[in-house]
Amino acid sequence: MKSENFVLVVDDSEHDYEALRRACDKSSFDIGLKHCSGGLQALDYLYNEDQSLSPQEHILPSLILLDLSMPGMGGFAFLETIKDDKDFKHIPIIVLSVSENPDDVKQSYEHGASGYFIKPLDINDTVIMVNSIMGYWFSFCRLPS
């Protein structure tokens, strides 16, 4: 998991995560992934709540990919929590959702999302999306360390 391009994926769908993981494997980027199945689990990881990881093992993500519709803490609440935290608000969060509802798009940006993508249905389109996202964030943008 030690990769310069480390991404936290917060999505309750194992199927969607696997599709994303396969797309990352096929992409032109070396991407380390950490999967959390919900907002609370992602917060536990970010804060290292159970202290199961040593400081050397606990890697903060360079980017977070977030689903909106999850049981427990949903995407909007997660966005709000992260963007209100001085230690994490610098991390770009990209929403990956099946929702094309303009209110969801607007609310995501209002809560601090850096981008909003509709989840592709096809693996080839998912690879294209992953290359676009990773190309932008990891090739052209300068992210804080």
Tab-separated table of C-alpha atoms in Angstrom, residues 4 9-10 17 30 34 57 62 73 90 92 98 100 109 112 124 136-137:
chain	number	residue	atom	x	y	z
A	4	GLU	CA	2.929	8.112	-3.584
A	9	VAL	CA	-12.162	4.874	-1.345
A	10	VAL	CA	-15.286	5.282	0.805
A	17	TYR	CA	-15.047	-0.858	-5.164
A	30	ASP	CA	0.652	3.468	-9.644
A	34	LYS	CA	-7.536	1.732	0.957
A	57	GLU	CA	2.011	2.446	8.555
A	62	SER	CA	-3.642	12.215	-1.185
A	73	MET	CA	-22.734	8.195	8.049
A	90	HIS	CA	-6.779	19.984	2.532
A	92	PRO	CA	-9.397	16.698	-2.143
A	98	VAL	CA	-24.929	7.014	-9.403
A	100	GLU	CA	-27.499	12.592	-11.490
A	109	TYR	CA	-19.843	21.182	-3.841
A	112	GLY	CA	-16.506	21.007	-0.044
A	124	ASN	CA	-13.618	0.691	-20.014
A	136	TYR	CA	-5.499	15.680	-13.089
A	137	TRP	CA	-4.726	15.213	-9.389
